[in-house]
């Protein structure tokens, strides 16, 4: 299946049921920043780019459990963000396709040259960094308060 067709199907699936709730475990994390930029422009939202080591980084795992899998994050994210995850798993059973590995490495070169994990960036629709943070070791409200403090920057 061509990348264009796959991207179109992912995009359309996001809007198929506007009133439907998405399970926190099934948030629509994209793997392509350019696609996220197009969607963010249409929705007039910012982008949350997350660098994760899903199968080896303990703070990344805690962030998934304590923030990303909560209904509070689901609600906040739907209102404010298009989600992009650049994952760097180490286990063979979690290994990403080579094309995605290469793409994630390019994102890391541009947005995470220090190799920080987890690393959360709020980006404008044009891909400019508005804010960055790591694991806060706190409840979801801490993240929401942090992002709300930069809310003027989140408005396109």
mmCIF file of C-alpha atoms in Angstrom:
data_model
loop_
_atom_site.group_PDB
_atom_site.id
_atom_site.type_symbol
_atom_site.label_atom_id
_atom_site.label_comp_id
_atom_site.label_asym_id
_atom_site.label_seq_id
_atom_site.Cartn_x
_atom_site.Cartn_y
_atom_site.Cartn_z
ATOM 1 C CA UNK A 1 0.000 0.000 0.000
ATOM 2 C CA UNK A 2 1.448 3.346 -0.947
ATOM 3 C CA UNK A 3 2.417 5.842 1.760
ATOM 4 C CA UNK A 4 -0.138 8.316 0.392
ATOM 5 C CA UNK A 5 -3.020 5.862 0.633
ATOM 6 C CA UNK A 6 -1.958 4.750 4.122
ATOM 7 C CA UNK A 7 -1.637 8.368 5.291
ATOM 8 C CA UNK A 8 -5.060 9.175 3.844
ATOM 9 C CA UNK A 9 -6.653 6.187 5.613
ATOM 10 C CA UNK A 10 -5.066 7.172 8.939
ATOM 11 C CA UNK A 11 -6.229 10.744 8.468
ATOM 12 C CA UNK A 12 -9.786 9.780 7.567
ATOM 13 C CA UNK A 13 -10.042 7.348 10.465
ATOM 14 C CA UNK A 14 -9.332 10.204 12.843
ATOM 15 C CA UNK A 15 -12.445 12.045 11.740
ATOM 16 C CA UNK A 16 -14.826 9.179 11.071
ATOM 17 C CA UNK A 17 -16.675 9.563 14.380
ATOM 18 C CA UNK A 18 -16.301 13.134 15.591
ATOM 19 C CA UNK A 19 -18.214 12.546 18.825
ATOM 20 C CA UNK A 20 -16.715 9.166 19.619
ATOM 21 C CA UNK A 21 -14.275 8.782 22.444
ATOM 22 C CA UNK A 22 -10.922 7.176 21.789
ATOM 23 C CA UNK A 23 -9.657 4.664 24.317
ATOM 24 C CA UNK A 24 -6.556 6.045 26.056
ATOM 25 C CA UNK A 25 -4.696 2.914 24.933
ATOM 26 C CA UNK A 26 -5.619 3.699 21.345
ATOM 27 C CA UNK A 27 -4.671 7.362 21.039
ATOM 28 C CA UNK A 28 -3.732 8.156 17.490
ATOM 29 C CA UNK A 29 0.050 8.501 17.714
ATOM 30 C CA UNK A 30 1.451 9.326 14.303
ATOM 31 C CA UNK A 31 4.933 8.354 13.216
ATOM 32 C CA UNK A 32 5.359 11.138 10.678
ATOM 33 C CA UNK A 33 5.875 14.784 11.578
ATOM 34 C CA UNK A 34 4.919 16.102 8.133
ATOM 35 C CA UNK A 35 1.561 14.335 8.342
ATOM 36 C CA UNK A 36 1.085 15.737 11.838
ATOM 37 C CA UNK A 37 1.821 19.246 10.559
ATOM 38 C CA UNK A 38 -0.886 18.948 7.899
ATOM 39 C CA UNK A 39 -3.427 17.718 10.444
ATOM 40 C CA UNK A 40 -2.378 20.352 12.991
ATOM 41 C CA UNK A 41 -2.971 23.098 10.434
ATOM 42 C CA UNK A 42 -6.441 21.762 9.655
ATOM 43 C CA UNK A 43 -7.336 21.430 13.345
ATOM 44 C CA UNK A 44 -5.531 24.625 14.360
ATOM 45 C CA UNK A 45 -3.597 22.702 17.027
ATOM 46 C CA UNK A 46 -0.025 22.295 18.139
ATOM 47 C CA UNK A 47 2.004 19.096 17.893
ATOM 48 C CA UNK A 48 3.249 17.027 20.813
ATOM 49 C CA UNK A 49 6.379 15.148 19.707
ATOM 50 C CA UNK A 50 7.485 12.478 22.178
ATOM 51 C CA UNK A 51 10.832 10.679 22.082
ATOM 52 C CA UNK A 52 10.528 7.350 23.858
ATOM 53 C CA UNK A 53 12.448 4.175 24.529
ATOM 54 C CA UNK A 54 9.299 2.128 25.040
ATOM 55 C CA UNK A 55 10.907 -1.156 26.062
ATOM 56 C CA UNK A 56 14.003 -0.045 27.983
ATOM 57 C CA UNK A 57 13.481 3.472 29.396
ATOM 58 C CA UNK A 58 11.774 3.197 32.802
ATOM 59 C CA UNK A 59 10.697 6.874 32.905
ATOM 60 C CA UNK A 60 9.223 6.412 29.392
ATOM 61 C CA UNK A 61 7.220 3.426 30.585
ATOM 62 C CA UNK A 62 6.047 5.355 33.641
ATOM 63 C CA UNK A 63 5.057 8.291 31.425
ATOM 64 C CA UNK A 64 2.989 5.958 29.239
ATOM 65 C CA UNK A 65 1.255 4.518 32.290
ATOM 66 C CA UNK A 66 0.854 7.674 34.388
ATOM 67 C CA UNK A 67 0.063 10.205 31.660
ATOM 68 C CA UNK A 68 -0.575 8.895 28.165
ATOM 69 C CA UNK A 69 -2.949 6.120 29.241
ATOM 70 C CA UNK A 70 -5.215 8.406 31.276
ATOM 71 C CA UNK A 71 -8.571 9.686 30.125
ATOM 72 C CA UNK A 72 -7.496 13.161 31.304
ATOM 73 C CA UNK A 73 -4.633 13.109 28.788
ATOM 74 C CA UNK A 74 -6.945 11.778 26.100
ATOM 75 C CA UNK A 75 -9.267 14.741 26.605
ATOM 76 C CA UNK A 76 -6.448 17.285 26.829
ATOM 77 C CA UNK A 77 -4.676 15.901 23.774
ATOM 78 C CA UNK A 78 -7.819 15.884 21.635
ATOM 79 C CA UNK A 79 -8.338 19.576 22.398
ATOM 80 C CA UNK A 80 -4.740 20.757 22.045
ATOM 81 C CA UNK A 81 -2.420 18.401 20.174
ATOM 82 C CA UNK A 82 -1.711 16.223 17.213
ATOM 83 C CA UNK A 83 0.418 13.420 18.670
ATOM 84 C CA UNK A 84 3.693 12.129 17.216
ATOM 85 C CA UNK A 85 5.849 9.468 18.821
ATOM 86 C CA UNK A 86 9.429 8.731 17.841
ATOM 87 C CA UNK A 87 10.118 5.431 19.562
ATOM 88 C CA UNK A 88 13.531 3.795 19.910
ATOM 89 C CA UNK A 89 12.869 0.264 21.193
ATOM 90 C CA UNK A 90 15.864 -2.019 21.700
ATOM 91 C CA UNK A 91 14.210 -5.438 21.808
ATOM 92 C CA UNK A 92 14.025 -7.403 18.567
ATOM 93 C CA UNK A 93 10.362 -8.193 19.164
ATOM 94 C CA UNK A 94 9.553 -4.457 19.354
ATOM 95 C CA UNK A 95 11.830 -3.405 16.524
ATOM 96 C CA UNK A 96 10.287 -0.920 14.123
ATOM 97 C CA UNK A 97 10.533 -1.198 10.328
ATOM 98 C CA UNK A 98 13.865 0.127 9.012
ATOM 99 C CA UNK A 99 12.143 3.072 7.313
ATOM 100 C CA UNK A 100 10.569 4.157 10.624
ATOM 101 C CA UNK A 101 13.856 3.665 12.480
ATOM 102 C CA UNK A 102 15.604 5.890 9.955
ATOM 103 C CA UNK A 103 12.840 8.510 10.110
ATOM 104 C CA UNK A 104 12.927 8.542 13.928
ATOM 105 C CA UNK A 105 16.708 8.947 13.828
ATOM 106 C CA UNK A 106 16.299 11.980 11.551
ATOM 107 C CA UNK A 107 13.758 13.466 13.974
ATOM 108 C CA UNK A 108 16.189 12.862 16.834
ATOM 109 C CA UNK A 109 19.025 14.551 14.923
ATOM 110 C CA UNK A 110 16.835 17.613 14.456
ATOM 111 C CA UNK A 111 14.851 17.767 17.708
ATOM 112 C CA UNK A 112 16.689 15.615 20.264
ATOM 113 C CA UNK A 113 20.425 15.718 19.550
ATOM 114 C CA UNK A 114 21.174 15.158 23.253
ATOM 115 C CA UNK A 115 19.422 11.784 23.180
ATOM 116 C CA UNK A 116 17.096 12.542 26.106
ATOM 117 C CA UNK A 117 14.410 9.997 27.021
ATOM 118 C CA UNK A 118 11.607 10.650 27.550
ATOM 119 C CA UNK A 119 11.632 13.996 25.793
ATOM 120 C CA UNK A 120 8.428 15.887 25.084
ATOM 121 C CA UNK A 121 8.361 18.798 22.673
ATOM 122 C CA UNK A 122 5.453 21.049 21.869
ATOM 123 C CA UNK A 123 5.838 22.184 18.279
ATOM 124 C CA UNK A 124 4.068 24.787 16.211
ATOM 125 C CA UNK A 125 2.316 23.691 13.052
ATOM 126 C CA UNK A 126 5.490 24.694 11.204
ATOM 127 C CA UNK A 127 7.638 22.412 13.392
ATOM 128 C CA UNK A 128 9.172 25.159 15.535
ATOM 129 C CA UNK A 129 9.883 24.226 19.159
ATOM 130 C CA UNK A 130 7.557 26.053 21.555
ATOM 131 C CA UNK A 131 8.382 24.071 24.684
ATOM 132 C CA UNK A 132 10.274 21.035 25.869
ATOM 133 C CA UNK A 133 10.161 18.911 28.993
ATOM 134 C CA UNK A 134 10.971 15.449 30.232
ATOM 135 C CA UNK A 135 9.433 13.140 32.797
ATOM 136 C CA UNK A 136 8.025 15.279 35.631
ATOM 137 C CA UNK A 137 7.410 12.412 38.096
ATOM 138 C CA UNK A 138 4.064 13.947 38.962
ATOM 139 C CA UNK A 139 0.386 13.606 38.123
ATOM 140 C CA UNK A 140 -1.105 14.482 34.722
ATOM 141 C CA UNK A 141 -2.294 17.858 36.017
ATOM 142 C CA UNK A 142 1.347 18.949 36.324
ATOM 143 C CA UNK A 143 1.798 18.465 32.590
ATOM 144 C CA UNK A 144 -1.489 20.217 31.812
ATOM 145 C CA UNK A 145 -0.550 23.157 34.050
ATOM 146 C CA UNK A 146 2.851 23.343 32.387
ATOM 147 C CA UNK A 147 1.333 23.319 28.915
ATOM 148 C CA UNK A 148 -1.377 25.772 29.965
ATOM 149 C CA UNK A 149 1.319 28.177 31.133
ATOM 150 C CA UNK A 150 2.500 28.364 27.537
ATOM 151 C CA UNK A 151 -1.051 28.432 26.146
ATOM 152 C CA UNK A 152 -0.494 31.729 24.321
ATOM 153 C CA UNK A 153 2.172 29.951 22.294
ATOM 154 C CA UNK A 154 -0.120 26.977 21.671
ATOM 155 C CA UNK A 155 -2.632 29.098 19.791
ATOM 156 C CA UNK A 156 -1.712 29.164 16.093
#
